[in-house]
Each structure stands twice: as structure tokens, then as C-alpha cells.
Short mmCIF file of C-alpha atoms and ligand atoms in Angstrom, two decimals:
data_model
loop_
_atom_site.label_atom_id
_atom_site.label_comp_id
_atom_site.label_asym_id
_atom_site.label_seq_id
_atom_site.Cartn_x
_atom_site.Cartn_y
_atom_site.Cartn_z
CA UNK A 777 31.65 -2.39 -0.18
CA UNK A 778 32.60 -5.64 1.66
CA UNK A 779 31.62 -8.40 0.15
CA UNK A 780 35.28 -10.13 0.49
CA UNK A 781 34.57 -11.05 3.76
CA UNK A 782 33.04 -14.06 5.55
CA UNK A 783 29.26 -12.80 5.28
CA UNK A 784 28.60 -14.49 2.36
CA UNK A 785 27.15 -13.87 -1.47
CA UNK A 786 24.73 -15.20 -3.38
CA UNK A 787 26.32 -17.59 -5.97
CA UNK A 788 24.31 -16.15 -9.02
CA UNK A 789 21.44 -13.34 -9.87
CA UNK A 790 19.23 -16.32 -10.76
CA UNK A 791 19.91 -18.03 -7.02
CA UNK A 792 18.92 -14.26 -5.57
CA UNK A 793 16.20 -14.33 -7.21
CA UNK A 794 14.99 -17.71 -6.29
CA UNK A 795 15.75 -16.13 -2.44
CA UNK A 796 14.11 -12.82 -3.12
CA UNK A 797 10.81 -14.49 -4.47
CA UNK A 798 10.96 -17.23 -2.09
CA UNK A 799 10.83 -14.45 1.04
CA UNK A 800 7.70 -12.54 -0.83
CA UNK A 801 5.87 -15.22 -1.25
CA UNK A 802 4.20 -17.31 1.72
CA UNK A 803 1.59 -17.31 4.13
CA UNK A 804 0.30 -13.16 2.66
CA UNK A 805 -0.16 -14.95 -0.93
CA UNK A 806 -2.14 -17.84 -0.17
CA UNK A 807 -3.86 -17.27 2.94
CA UNK A 808 -4.53 -13.17 2.70
CA UNK A 809 -4.64 -12.35 -0.86
CA UNK A 810 -7.02 -14.39 -2.36
CA UNK A 811 -9.62 -13.58 0.34
CA UNK A 812 -9.13 -9.89 0.79
CA UNK A 813 -9.31 -9.78 -3.10
CA UNK A 814 -12.36 -11.35 -3.48
CA UNK A 815 -14.17 -9.56 -0.56
CA UNK A 816 -12.73 -6.00 -1.94
CA UNK A 817 -13.97 -5.84 -5.38
CA UNK A 818 -12.71 -8.32 -6.98
CA UNK A 819 -10.80 -6.95 -10.33
CA UNK A 820 -11.46 -3.62 -8.98
CA UNK A 821 -8.95 -4.47 -6.08
CA UNK A 822 -6.44 -6.21 -8.60
CA UNK A 823 -6.19 -2.69 -10.56
CA UNK A 824 -5.99 -0.34 -7.16
CA UNK A 825 -2.83 -3.60 -6.01
CA UNK A 826 -1.36 -3.28 -8.95
CA UNK A 827 -1.09 0.47 -8.90
CA UNK A 828 0.30 0.55 -5.47
CA UNK A 829 2.89 -1.84 -6.39
CA UNK A 830 4.08 0.24 -9.24
CA UNK A 831 4.26 3.34 -7.39
CA UNK A 832 5.34 1.90 -4.01
CA UNK A 833 6.15 -1.43 -3.94
CA UNK A 834 8.84 -0.73 -7.09
CA UNK A 835 10.74 1.75 -5.58
CA UNK A 836 10.80 0.25 -1.72
CA UNK A 837 12.07 -2.37 -3.43
CA UNK A 838 14.81 -0.71 -5.09
CA UNK A 839 15.52 1.67 -2.02
CA UNK A 840 15.95 -1.34 -0.17
CA UNK A 841 18.33 -3.86 -2.27
CA UNK A 842 20.20 -0.48 -3.25
CA UNK A 843 20.87 -0.02 0.44
CA UNK A 844 21.74 -3.03 1.25
CA UNK A 845 24.25 -3.50 -1.56
CA UNK A 846 25.88 -0.14 -1.14
CA UNK A 847 26.73 -0.74 2.41
CA UNK A 848 27.25 -4.53 2.53
CA UNK A 849 25.56 -5.17 5.96
CA UNK A 850 22.27 -6.10 7.04
CA UNK A 851 19.37 -3.73 8.27
CA UNK A 852 21.07 -2.45 11.67
CA UNK A 853 24.29 -1.90 10.19
CA UNK A 854 23.01 -0.58 7.26
CA UNK A 855 21.02 2.77 8.46
CA UNK A 856 24.10 3.28 11.46
CA UNK A 857 26.24 3.43 8.66
CA UNK A 858 24.30 5.74 6.33
CA UNK A 859 22.86 7.98 9.02
CA UNK A 860 23.76 8.02 12.77
CA UNK A 861 19.96 9.76 13.64
CA UNK A 862 18.29 6.93 11.72
CA UNK A 863 20.04 4.15 13.20
CA UNK A 864 17.34 3.31 15.11
CA UNK A 865 15.27 2.53 12.00
CA UNK A 866 17.43 -0.66 12.02
CA UNK A 867 16.12 -1.84 15.54
CA UNK A 868 12.37 -1.71 14.09
CA UNK A 869 13.17 -3.76 11.17
CA UNK A 870 15.06 -5.96 13.37
CA UNK A 871 12.33 -6.12 15.85
CA UNK A 872 9.84 -7.05 13.32
CA UNK A 873 11.63 -9.58 11.86
CA UNK A 874 12.07 -11.25 15.23
CA UNK A 875 8.24 -10.57 16.29
CA UNK A 876 6.81 -11.94 12.97
CA UNK A 877 8.93 -14.93 12.81
CA UNK A 878 7.28 -15.98 16.16
CA UNK A 879 4.17 -16.37 15.12
CA UNK A 880 4.59 -16.94 11.25
CA UNK A 881 6.69 -19.98 12.54
CA UNK A 882 3.64 -21.35 14.68
CA UNK A 883 1.35 -20.82 11.87
CA UNK A 884 4.09 -22.39 9.58
CA UNK A 885 3.93 -25.52 12.55
CA UNK A 886 0.25 -25.62 11.09
CA UNK A 887 1.06 -26.24 7.72
CA UNK A 888 3.35 -28.89 8.46
CA UNK A 889 0.86 -30.79 10.70
CA UNK A 890 -1.73 -30.80 8.02
CA UNK A 891 0.20 -31.78 5.07
CA UNK A 892 1.69 -34.69 7.84
CA UNK A 893 -1.84 -35.33 8.36
CA UNK A 894 -2.57 -35.79 4.91
CA UNK A 895 -0.04 -38.03 4.08
CA UNK A 896 -0.66 -40.43 6.76
CA UNK A 897 -4.60 -40.11 5.85
CA UNK A 898 -2.95 -41.84 2.29
CA UNK A 899 -1.90 -44.59 4.05
CA UNK A 900 -4.59 -45.37 6.72
CA UNK A 901 -7.95 -43.78 6.68
CA UNK A 902 -8.27 -41.56 10.13
CA UNK A 903 -4.31 -42.05 10.79
CA UNK A 904 -3.94 -38.35 9.96
CA UNK A 905 -6.81 -36.36 11.76
CA UNK A 906 -8.55 -38.72 14.01
CA UNK A 907 -11.49 -39.16 11.76
CA UNK A 908 -12.78 -35.53 12.98
CA UNK A 909 -14.31 -33.36 11.13
CA UNK A 910 -12.58 -30.34 9.80
CA UNK A 911 -14.17 -27.64 12.06
CA UNK A 912 -13.49 -30.06 15.21
CA UNK A 913 -9.95 -31.01 14.40
CA UNK A 914 -8.96 -27.52 13.84
CA UNK A 915 -10.49 -26.99 17.01
CA UNK A 916 -8.76 -29.61 19.04
CA UNK A 917 -5.27 -28.48 17.04
CA UNK A 918 -5.32 -25.28 18.34
CA UNK A 919 -6.09 -26.12 21.75
CA UNK A 920 -3.22 -28.90 22.05
CA UNK A 921 -0.39 -26.40 23.49
CA UNK A 922 2.09 -29.62 23.20
CA UNK A 923 1.41 -30.42 19.37
CA UNK A 924 1.65 -26.61 18.64
CA UNK A 925 5.01 -26.27 20.24
CA UNK A 926 5.92 -29.38 18.50
CA UNK A 927 5.41 -28.81 15.28
CA UNK A 928 6.42 -24.99 15.99
CA UNK A 929 9.73 -26.54 17.26
CA UNK A 930 10.03 -28.92 13.94
CA UNK A 931 9.56 -25.81 11.59
CA UNK A 932 12.03 -23.52 13.86
CA UNK A 933 14.30 -25.95 13.44
CA UNK A 934 14.28 -26.68 9.87
CA UNK A 935 14.57 -22.67 9.32
CA UNK A 936 17.69 -22.78 11.45
CA UNK A 937 19.43 -25.54 9.27
CA UNK A 938 18.82 -23.88 6.47
CA UNK A 939 20.20 -20.07 7.20
CA UNK A 940 22.94 -22.10 9.00
CA UNK A 941 24.05 -23.44 5.85
CA UNK A 942 24.96 -19.96 4.69
CA UNK A 943 23.83 -17.49 1.96
CA UNK A 944 25.22 -19.41 -1.48
CA UNK A 945 25.12 -23.07 0.50
CA UNK A 946 21.96 -22.87 2.27
CA UNK A 947 19.64 -20.34 1.80
CA UNK A 948 19.80 -20.01 -2.02
CA UNK A 949 20.87 -23.77 -2.60
CA UNK A 950 17.54 -24.62 -0.78
CA UNK A 951 15.23 -21.45 -3.01
CA UNK A 952 16.59 -22.74 -5.93
CA UNK A 953 14.76 -25.94 -5.06
CA UNK A 954 11.77 -25.08 -3.32
CA UNK A 955 10.80 -22.60 -5.47
CA UNK A 956 10.50 -24.43 -8.74
CA UNK A 957 8.91 -27.30 -6.98
CA UNK A 958 6.68 -24.43 -5.63
CA UNK A 959 5.25 -23.59 -8.57
CA UNK A 960 5.15 -27.27 -10.26
CA UNK A 961 2.73 -28.21 -7.30
CA UNK A 962 0.69 -25.25 -7.57
CA UNK A 963 0.11 -25.76 -11.09
CA UNK A 964 -1.14 -29.17 -10.39
CA UNK A 965 -3.63 -27.83 -7.41
CA UNK A 966 -5.07 -24.96 -9.95
CA UNK A 967 -5.91 -27.69 -12.66
CA UNK A 968 -7.26 -29.53 -10.10
CA UNK A 969 -9.39 -26.63 -8.52
CA UNK A 970 -10.41 -24.91 -11.89
CA UNK A 971 -11.69 -28.16 -13.35
CA UNK A 972 -14.03 -28.97 -10.53
CA UNK A 973 -17.97 -28.60 -11.26
CA UNK A 974 -19.06 -25.35 -9.80
CA UNK A 975 -15.92 -23.80 -10.40
CA UNK A 976 -16.74 -20.61 -11.76
CA UNK A 977 -18.40 -19.32 -8.62
CA UNK A 978 -14.88 -19.41 -7.10
CA UNK A 979 -13.49 -17.53 -10.09
CA UNK A 980 -16.19 -15.29 -10.08
CA UNK A 981 -15.80 -14.11 -6.60
CA UNK A 982 -11.93 -13.58 -6.65
CA UNK A 983 -12.18 -12.14 -10.11
CA UNK A 984 -15.37 -10.58 -11.07
CA UNK A 985 -14.93 -6.69 -10.87
CA UNK A 986 -17.18 -5.33 -8.37
CA UNK A 987 -16.48 -1.58 -8.82
CA UNK A 988 -19.49 -0.72 -6.35
CA UNK A 989 -17.19 -2.62 -3.51
CA UNK A 990 -15.22 0.81 -3.66
CA UNK A 991 -18.57 2.92 -2.66
CA UNK A 992 -20.03 -0.27 0.05
CA UNK A 993 -16.93 -0.68 1.56
CA UNK A 994 -15.45 2.85 0.63
CA UNK A 995 -12.63 3.23 -1.27
CA UNK A 996 -10.25 4.56 1.54
CA UNK A 997 -10.97 1.20 3.20
CA UNK A 998 -10.29 -0.78 -0.07
CA UNK A 999 -6.83 0.87 -0.53
CA UNK A 1000 -5.96 0.79 3.13
CA UNK A 1001 -6.41 -3.25 2.62
CA UNK A 1002 -4.60 -3.28 -0.74
CA UNK A 1003 -1.87 -1.11 0.78
CA UNK A 1004 -1.10 -3.42 3.91
CA UNK A 1005 -1.43 -6.61 2.08
CA UNK A 1006 0.99 -5.48 -0.56
CA UNK A 1007 3.83 -4.32 1.62
CA UNK A 1008 3.86 -7.52 3.92
CA UNK A 1009 3.63 -9.66 0.88
CA UNK A 1010 6.66 -8.14 -0.86
CA UNK A 1011 8.29 -8.55 2.31
CA UNK A 1012 9.15 -4.76 2.60
CA UNK A 1013 9.85 -2.30 5.56
CA UNK A 1014 11.57 -4.79 7.82
CA UNK A 1015 15.21 -4.60 6.20
CA UNK A 1016 14.81 -8.12 4.25
CA UNK A 1017 15.58 -6.86 1.00
CA UNK A 1018 18.52 -5.07 2.49
CA UNK A 1019 19.72 -7.70 4.23
CA UNK A 1020 19.28 -9.60 1.07
CA UNK A 1021 20.74 -6.87 -1.26
CA UNK A 1022 23.52 -7.12 0.70
CA UNK A 1023 24.31 -10.55 -0.41
CA UNK A 1024 24.40 -9.53 -3.73
CA UNK A 1025 27.02 -8.97 -6.12
CA UNK A 1026 27.89 -5.65 -7.74
CA UNK A 1027 27.56 -6.76 -11.06
CA UNK A 1028 23.96 -7.21 -10.83
CA UNK A 1029 21.35 -4.95 -12.29
CA UNK A 1030 19.24 -3.42 -9.06
CA UNK A 1031 16.56 -1.71 -11.17
CA UNK A 1032 15.60 -4.99 -12.98
CA UNK A 1033 15.89 -7.22 -9.82
CA UNK A 1034 13.14 -4.92 -8.15
CA UNK A 1035 10.48 -5.16 -11.11
CA UNK A 1036 11.09 -9.13 -11.05
CA UNK A 1037 10.55 -9.81 -7.62
CA UNK A 1038 7.01 -7.61 -7.35
CA UNK A 1039 5.82 -8.62 -10.47
CA UNK A 1040 6.58 -12.60 -9.50
CA UNK A 1041 4.97 -12.52 -5.76
CA UNK A 1042 1.77 -10.38 -7.43
CA UNK A 1043 1.88 -13.67 -10.12
CA UNK A 1044 2.32 -16.07 -7.41
CA UNK A 1045 -0.49 -14.35 -5.77
CA UNK A 1046 -3.01 -14.92 -8.16
CA UNK A 1047 -2.06 -18.41 -8.60
CA UNK A 1048 -2.60 -18.74 -5.02
CA UNK A 1049 -6.14 -17.70 -6.00
CA UNK A 1050 -6.66 -19.76 -8.78
CA UNK A 1051 -6.15 -22.83 -6.58
CA UNK A 1052 -8.21 -21.67 -3.51
CA UNK A 1053 -11.02 -19.84 -4.21
CA UNK A 1054 -12.22 -22.24 -7.45
CA UNK A 1055 -12.12 -25.08 -5.27
CA UNK A 1056 -14.51 -23.10 -2.46
CA UNK A 1057 -16.56 -22.00 -4.89
CA UNK A 1058 -16.97 -25.36 -6.38
CA UNK A 1059 -17.78 -26.94 -3.19
CA UNK A 1060 -20.47 -24.82 -1.92
CA UNK A 1061 -22.06 -24.31 -4.95
CA UNK A 1062 -22.29 -28.27 -4.96
CA UNK A 1063 -23.77 -27.78 -1.51
CA UNK A 1064 -21.09 -29.40 0.51
CA UNK A 1065 -21.75 -28.34 4.23
CA UNK A 1066 -19.23 -25.81 6.05
CA UNK A 1067 -17.74 -24.60 2.88
CA UNK A 1068 -17.68 -20.27 2.43
CA UNK A 1069 -15.84 -17.45 1.28
CA UNK A 1070 -14.53 -17.32 4.78
CA UNK A 1071 -11.29 -15.04 6.08
CA UNK A 1072 -8.49 -16.02 8.43
CA UNK A 1073 -7.04 -19.19 10.01
CA UNK A 1074 -10.93 -20.73 9.22
CA UNK A 1075 -10.14 -20.12 5.12
CA UNK A 1076 -7.01 -22.03 5.23
CA UNK A 1077 -7.25 -24.81 7.63
CA UNK A 1078 -11.33 -25.33 8.30
CA UNK A 1079 -12.81 -24.62 4.68
CA UNK A 1080 -9.82 -26.19 2.78
CA UNK A 1081 -9.43 -29.02 5.08
CA UNK A 1082 -13.08 -29.60 4.49
CA UNK A 1083 -12.46 -29.02 0.47
CA UNK A 1084 -9.77 -31.88 0.51
CA UNK A 1085 -11.30 -34.35 2.59
CA UNK A 1086 -14.93 -34.20 2.15
CA UNK A 1087 -15.41 -32.27 -1.17
CA UNK A 1088 -13.01 -34.11 -3.39
CA UNK A 1089 -12.57 -36.89 -0.59
CA UNK A 1090 -11.04 -40.22 -0.76
CA UNK A 1091 -7.53 -41.17 -2.10
CA UNK A 1092 -7.50 -38.50 -4.43
CA UNK A 1093 -8.61 -35.50 -1.69
CA UNK A 1094 -6.13 -37.20 0.42
CA UNK A 1095 -3.37 -36.61 -2.26
CA UNK A 1096 -4.17 -33.08 -3.23
CA UNK A 1097 -4.67 -31.96 0.67
CA UNK A 1098 -0.91 -33.45 1.07
CA UNK A 1099 0.24 -31.37 -2.33
CA UNK A 1100 -1.50 -28.31 -1.52
CA UNK A 1101 -0.41 -28.31 2.52
CA UNK A 1102 3.07 -29.38 1.31
CA UNK A 1103 3.31 -26.66 -1.02
CA UNK A 1104 1.84 -23.99 1.66
CA UNK A 1105 4.36 -25.29 4.02
CA UNK A 1106 7.29 -24.46 1.86
CA UNK A 1107 5.90 -21.18 0.92
CA UNK A 1108 6.17 -20.04 4.73
CA UNK A 1109 9.38 -21.77 5.18
CA UNK A 1110 11.01 -20.05 2.08
CA UNK A 1111 9.78 -16.72 3.82
CA UNK A 1112 10.68 -17.50 7.16
CA UNK A 1113 14.62 -18.31 6.40
CA UNK A 1114 14.44 -14.64 5.35
CA UNK A 1115 13.32 -13.59 8.24
CA UNK A 1116 15.69 -15.03 10.39
CA UNK A 1117 18.38 -14.21 8.10
CA UNK A 1118 17.40 -10.40 8.94
CA UNK A 1119 18.23 -10.89 12.59
CA UNK A 1120 21.39 -13.44 12.26
CA UNK A 1121 22.93 -11.04 9.86
CA UNK A 1122 23.04 -8.06 12.73
CA UNK A 1123 25.33 -10.54 15.33
CA UNK A 1124 27.54 -11.62 12.19
CA UNK A 1125 28.31 -8.09 10.99
CA UNK A 1126 28.92 -6.84 14.33
CA UNK A 1127 31.63 -10.09 14.61
CA UNK A 1128 32.91 -9.07 11.35
CA UNK A 1129 33.48 -5.38 11.97
CA UNK A 1130 34.94 -6.19 14.94
CA UNK A 1131 37.93 -7.86 12.24
CA UNK A 1132 36.48 -11.57 14.18
CA UNK A 1133 35.49 -14.90 12.46
CA UNK A 1134 31.84 -15.21 12.88
CA UNK A 1135 30.45 -18.34 13.94
CA UNK A 1136 27.52 -18.36 11.45
CA UNK A 1137 26.12 -21.75 13.11
CA UNK A 1138 26.36 -20.74 16.38
CA UNK A 1139 24.79 -17.31 16.04
CA UNK A 1140 21.78 -18.72 14.09
CA UNK A 1141 20.76 -21.52 16.48
CA UNK A 1142 21.31 -18.93 19.47
CA UNK A 1143 18.72 -16.27 17.51
CA UNK A 1144 16.78 -19.13 16.07
CA UNK A 1145 16.22 -20.59 19.81
CA UNK A 1146 15.36 -17.11 21.56
CA UNK A 1147 12.93 -16.64 18.37
CA UNK A 1148 11.19 -20.00 19.52
CA UNK A 1149 10.94 -18.73 22.71
CA UNK A 1150 9.02 -15.62 21.93
CA UNK A 1151 6.87 -17.33 20.11
CA UNK A 1152 5.72 -20.27 22.82
CA UNK A 1153 3.06 -17.71 24.04
CA UNK A 1154 1.61 -17.61 20.62
CA UNK A 1155 1.55 -21.63 20.20
CA UNK A 1156 -0.01 -21.91 23.65
CA UNK A 1157 -3.06 -19.61 23.73
CA UNK A 1158 -5.10 -21.15 20.56
CA UNK A 1159 -5.27 -18.16 18.84
CA UNK A 1160 -7.11 -17.00 22.09
CA UNK A 1161 -9.56 -19.41 21.87
CA UNK A 1162 -9.28 -19.81 25.43
CA UNK A 1163 -6.59 -21.82 26.98
CA UNK A 1164 -3.82 -20.18 28.99
CA UNK A 1165 -6.49 -18.70 30.82
CA UNK A 1166 -7.87 -16.45 28.03
CA UNK A 1167 -4.69 -14.79 26.73
CA UNK A 1168 -6.62 -11.55 26.58
CA UNK A 1169 -3.94 -8.78 26.78
CA UNK A 1170 -4.56 -5.68 27.61
CA UNK A 1171 -2.06 -3.30 25.62
CA UNK A 1172 -2.31 0.26 27.83
CA UNK A 1173 -2.00 -2.30 31.07
CA UNK A 1174 0.73 -3.99 30.04
CA UNK A 1175 2.70 -1.59 28.29
CA UNK A 1176 2.07 2.00 29.19
CA UNK A 1177 0.18 1.26 32.90
CA UNK A 1178 -2.87 3.07 31.49
CA UNK A 1179 -6.57 2.92 31.68
CA UNK A 1180 -8.14 5.62 29.02
CA UNK A 1181 -7.64 3.63 26.01
CA UNK A 1182 -8.18 -0.47 26.45
CA UNK A 1183 -7.51 -2.54 23.72
CA UNK A 1184 -7.58 -5.91 24.44
CA UNK A 1185 -5.73 -8.15 21.78
CA UNK A 1186 -7.69 -11.71 21.65
CA UNK A 1187 -4.08 -13.38 21.47
CA UNK A 1188 -0.53 -13.05 21.29
CA UNK A 1189 -0.17 -13.63 17.61
CA UNK A 1190 -2.80 -10.48 16.74
CA UNK A 1191 -0.40 -8.44 19.89
CA UNK A 1192 2.94 -9.22 18.22
CA UNK A 1193 1.33 -8.47 14.32
CA UNK A 1194 0.24 -4.99 15.81
CA UNK A 1195 4.07 -4.38 17.01
CA UNK A 1196 5.86 -5.52 13.87
CA UNK A 1197 3.22 -5.67 10.72
CA UNK A 1198 1.18 -2.54 12.44
CA UNK A 1199 4.00 -0.06 13.58
CA UNK A 1200 7.35 -0.99 12.96
CA UNK A 1201 7.50 -1.82 9.12
CA UNK A 1202 5.16 0.84 8.17
CA UNK A 1203 7.35 3.37 10.02
CA UNK A 1204 10.52 1.70 9.23
CA UNK A 1205 9.44 2.28 5.11
CA UNK A 1206 8.67 5.70 5.90
CA UNK A 1207 11.42 6.36 7.17
CA UNK A 1208 13.73 4.85 4.75
CA UNK A 1209 12.15 6.81 1.52
CA UNK A 1210 12.39 9.90 3.62
CA UNK A 1211 16.04 8.84 4.39
CA UNK A 1212 16.56 8.41 0.50
CA UNK A 1213 14.51 11.13 -0.92
CA UNK A 1214 15.06 13.97 1.51
CA UNK A 1215 18.31 13.24 3.04
CA UNK A 1216 20.64 11.47 1.26
CA UNK A 1217 19.18 12.01 -1.88
CA UNK A 1218 17.74 9.97 -4.53
CA UNK A 1219 20.84 9.55 -5.71
CA UNK A 1220 22.52 7.42 -3.66
CA UNK A 1221 20.50 4.88 -5.62
CA UNK A 1222 21.39 5.80 -8.77
CA UNK A 1223 25.37 5.62 -7.87
CA UNK A 1224 24.55 2.06 -6.33
CA UNK A 1225 22.72 0.89 -9.58
CA UNK A 1226 25.21 2.38 -11.53
CA UNK A 1227 28.37 0.69 -9.76
CA UNK A 1228 27.49 -2.33 -12.28
CA UNK A 1229 29.49 -2.03 -15.29
CA UNK A 1230 27.98 -0.92 -18.08
CA UNK A 1231 24.76 -0.16 -16.33
CA UNK A 1232 22.50 3.00 -16.29
CA UNK A 1233 19.73 3.43 -14.31
CA UNK A 1234 16.73 3.81 -16.42
CA UNK A 1235 13.81 5.83 -14.29
CA UNK A 1236 15.57 8.34 -12.22
CA UNK A 1237 12.83 10.88 -12.36
CA UNK A 1238 10.19 8.35 -11.53
CA UNK A 1239 11.92 6.87 -8.79
CA UNK A 1240 13.11 10.10 -7.20
CA UNK A 1241 9.43 11.17 -7.25
CA UNK A 1242 8.13 7.95 -5.78
CA UNK A 1243 11.04 8.17 -2.91
CA UNK A 1244 10.40 12.05 -2.19
CA UNK A 1245 6.48 11.84 -2.63
CA UNK A 1246 4.27 8.64 -3.31
CA UNK A 1247 6.33 6.18 -1.12
CA UNK A 1248 5.93 8.24 2.07
CA UNK A 1249 2.17 9.31 1.92
CA UNK A 1250 1.30 5.78 0.16
CA UNK A 1251 2.91 4.44 4.07
CA UNK A 1252 1.50 6.56 5.95
CA UNK A 1253 -1.46 5.65 4.87
CA UNK A 1254 -0.92 2.24 5.52
CA UNK A 1255 0.39 3.18 9.14
CA UNK A 1256 -2.78 4.89 9.97
CA UNK A 1257 -5.03 2.13 8.13
CA UNK A 1258 -2.73 -0.42 10.62
CA UNK A 1259 -3.73 1.65 13.27
CA UNK A 1260 -7.09 2.02 12.73
CA UNK A 1261 -7.20 -2.06 12.03
CA UNK A 1262 -5.66 -2.98 15.45
CA UNK A 1263 -7.20 -0.12 17.72
CA UNK A 1264 -10.59 0.50 15.98
CA UNK A 1265 -9.97 4.24 15.88
CA UNK A 1266 -12.84 4.53 12.75
CA UNK A 1267 -10.23 6.82 10.92
CA UNK A 1268 -11.39 4.70 7.46
N1 PFF B 2588 6.12 -11.95 2.48
C1 PFF B 2588 5.41 -12.95 3.03
C2 PFF B 2588 4.49 -13.01 3.08
O1 PFF B 2588 3.67 -12.93 2.41
O2 PFF B 2588 3.94 -14.28 3.99
C3 PFF B 2588 5.77 -12.55 4.70
C4 PFF B 2588 7.20 -11.84 5.65
C5 PFF B 2588 8.47 -12.43 4.78
C6 PFF B 2588 7.06 -10.56 5.86
C7 PFF B 2588 10.43 -11.40 4.85
C8 PFF B 2588 8.21 -9.59 5.95
C9 PFF B 2588 9.29 -10.72 5.76
F1 PFF B 2588 10.26 -9.50 5.96
#
């Protein structure tokens, strides 16, 4: 609609794809996917995951891209323009971006700290991690508020610098270099990982089909885990793809792009699994102390640190440690720029709509600074390890002032995650599919796809069915699953 204004536009479809896949591929792929797949039935989990990508992921992706390109606006502007009653849904997305980025940036800071640590170890032993063991270093790092804020600050500053550059000359230019580099580094780590003695233990943990996991863990629980993972991993539900879609030229094929992004994201997730799990399995089976298929922060920052520093050890260990954490850092920053862009776009749109010239640099710096400030409690509470006075957050007491259902969060990261990933994102996505499938009708997506010269929508009936039924029901499931996880409701 208004790509001729000063909002910016992708220079090429390939550039757009690099940015969109960069957004999708992040900590979720490297940190979450390998463990979740291994612990929830391996290959059996993968089948469930793929079914969800096909029936929920593709359509949600197409819906977001189409709405964004149609309006040429960010998430708030898009909902506001399409339907006044749905305007608040845009705010859900905007706020999700705010909260996710505020903790994502702290974690991104960790990856940077670890990459620098291994780099320094290459030159002088003990320079990077002070001669400490993996668990000891991690424990001391997360309670070091000053260091956390420093790296959170650096990570946020780098994110700001890229977004300040604009769409084609900032985000696209960066991701066009970063994504191929990420791929190359990942392949290098995979080759090292799968050729280690005992790697097959890890490959078996991740890939061996274990259909009995469905009855042991419960099929619904597996489904819930897969759905939540897919959603976060594809950057869906908070208008990120609406925003990126708004910078796409009318000439590009939306239907094709909506298939490519989830496929690439899934391939990256599987590759990340091949980089991580065989190495963990190898050293576990060789009996190296402190290595097991754990989850959460422990896997990425303790187990893998142990893999590189003790398992591989020496120069090679430090070298691969550096390459690995640097690639995780790159994956994280290509996601964080998309989160910041969601927030920045709103203020740029507001200016443009008033007919004024938007100062992208100024807006990006201010928004980024505010997000940095919101992330400070996350950086200071040591992931709930007891600094800053324990940092237990009692939700009913804080938010509702009531006492009956007490949910205490151990740390600010969980609290922010609950608000964004737990509630706002799934709710936003359900409402988007209802808006498309029932209020505006799927034709709106068809029209936008066919707005490109000579392009005909190929699978209208499929998309229509997805928007009307599968996506809302599928995501309702994510929402219930998230609430169940965060509040321990015991639904599943
Ligand atoms: N997809 C990213 C990951 O897997 O780490 C996280 C993310 C980025 C979520 C952007 C949402 C978003 F809008």
C-alpha cells in the first residue's frame, strides 16, 4: 500500500528470506529443540512437530506475511487498519516483542560472554574462564550483576546499531552475511561433533524413534511441547512476520516464502541437534564428569562448556568452543533485531501516518534503551539463584493483589516469558486466524498473494480450512499448554 514512503523495503526476496529465517533461527532452535526432541520421543516427536508445521505453522506464517504486506504497516498499524475491534491484538504483539527482547538480550549477552571467553582461552589459558570448572563458572557468572548488565548492554547496543541502519541497509545487509556464516559454522561444528567417539549415543538420544514416549509422557503433553516450540521457533504470534512482510515488494511470491521459512527453520533446528547432542553423548559415554542430556540453561552453558573445555579440551576445544558460542550469538542477534524492529516499526509508522519524516535512528535508540532497562531485573536476579534478594515474584500478589492462587516465579525471565510466550503470543495468533478465517475471510490472503503479477494462489482450500479450524484449535492448545506449564494447572 505505502511502500513508496520512507519506511524502507527489502532490496531483494533473498534478502528478505535471510532476515526472516534469521529471525526464526535463534536460541529456540539451538537450545530448546534438540533437548525437547530427545526427551519427547525423538523421531516420533519430529513427526508431531512436522505435522504441526504443515497445518499450523505454514498458514500462520502466510497469514502474517500477507496482512503485513497488504497494509504496509507494523503489527499495531496492521490490526488497527484491518478491524478497529482487533486493534488491541496489535498491542499484544508489540508488548510480546518488548518482553521477549528484554530477556532474550540478557541471554544473548551470555552467548557473547562465552564466545569471548573461549577466544581468550585460545591465547592464554585461564584468561577466559578464570580456570574455573563449567558449573562453577556459570554459577559465578549469573550472579555477577555487573557482568550481566555489561553483556546485556553490549548485545542490545549491537542490536540497536543494526536496526538503526534500516531495512535494506541495516537488517538485510547484516543477515545476508550472518546467515551464510552461521550455516558454515554450524556445518563445521556438526562434522566435529558426529565424528567424535561415542557420538552415536547422542544421535540415538535425539533421533531414535520412541513411540512409547507418547504413552509414558502422555501424547497431549508431547503435542503441547511441540506446538509451543514450533510457535516460538517460527517467530509467530507477535507480529514479527507481519512487520517483516510489510517491507516486502508486491512482486514477491508470498505463498512460496511462507513455505520456505518454516522449512529452513526446521532444517536449522535439526542441524543444531546434530551439532549439540552427538558431542554431549560422546563425552557422556566416555565418562567425562558433569555431562548428561540436561535441559535449560544447564545444557547450553554448563554441559556444552564442559564438552569443549574438558571433553575436547586444549586448543581444539577452545577453538570449537569459540566457533560454537559465536554461532549461537549470531543466531540470537538475527532474532533480536527482528524483535526490536517490531517495536521500532510502530513509532516509525505513527510518524509516517502523520505525514512526518520518521527519524529511525532516534526511535531505535530510545526503544532499545527502554527494552534494555526492562531487562535489567533479568540481568540482576541470576536466573533466580538468589541474588537481588531471592527475586521470587508472586504473580497474584503483584498483579491482582489476591491470594487464592499463588504462583511464584523464581525469576524475572520466567515472568516475562509467561506474559509474552505464555499468553500474549498464542492469544494474538488465535485472534489473527479468527480475523482471517471468520471476520475478513480467507479471501483477503488470496487477494494479497495474487496482488503479485501473474501469481495465482495454489492451495486456497487448504489455507481456508487451516485459518478457520486447525490454526485456532491448534493454538488454543498452545495457550492451554503454556498456562498449564506456567501455572501448574494440571490440564495435561
Ligand atoms: N524464533 C526465535 C528463536 O527461535 O529463538 C525467537 C523469536 C524471535 C520469537 C522473534 C519471536 C520473534 F518475534
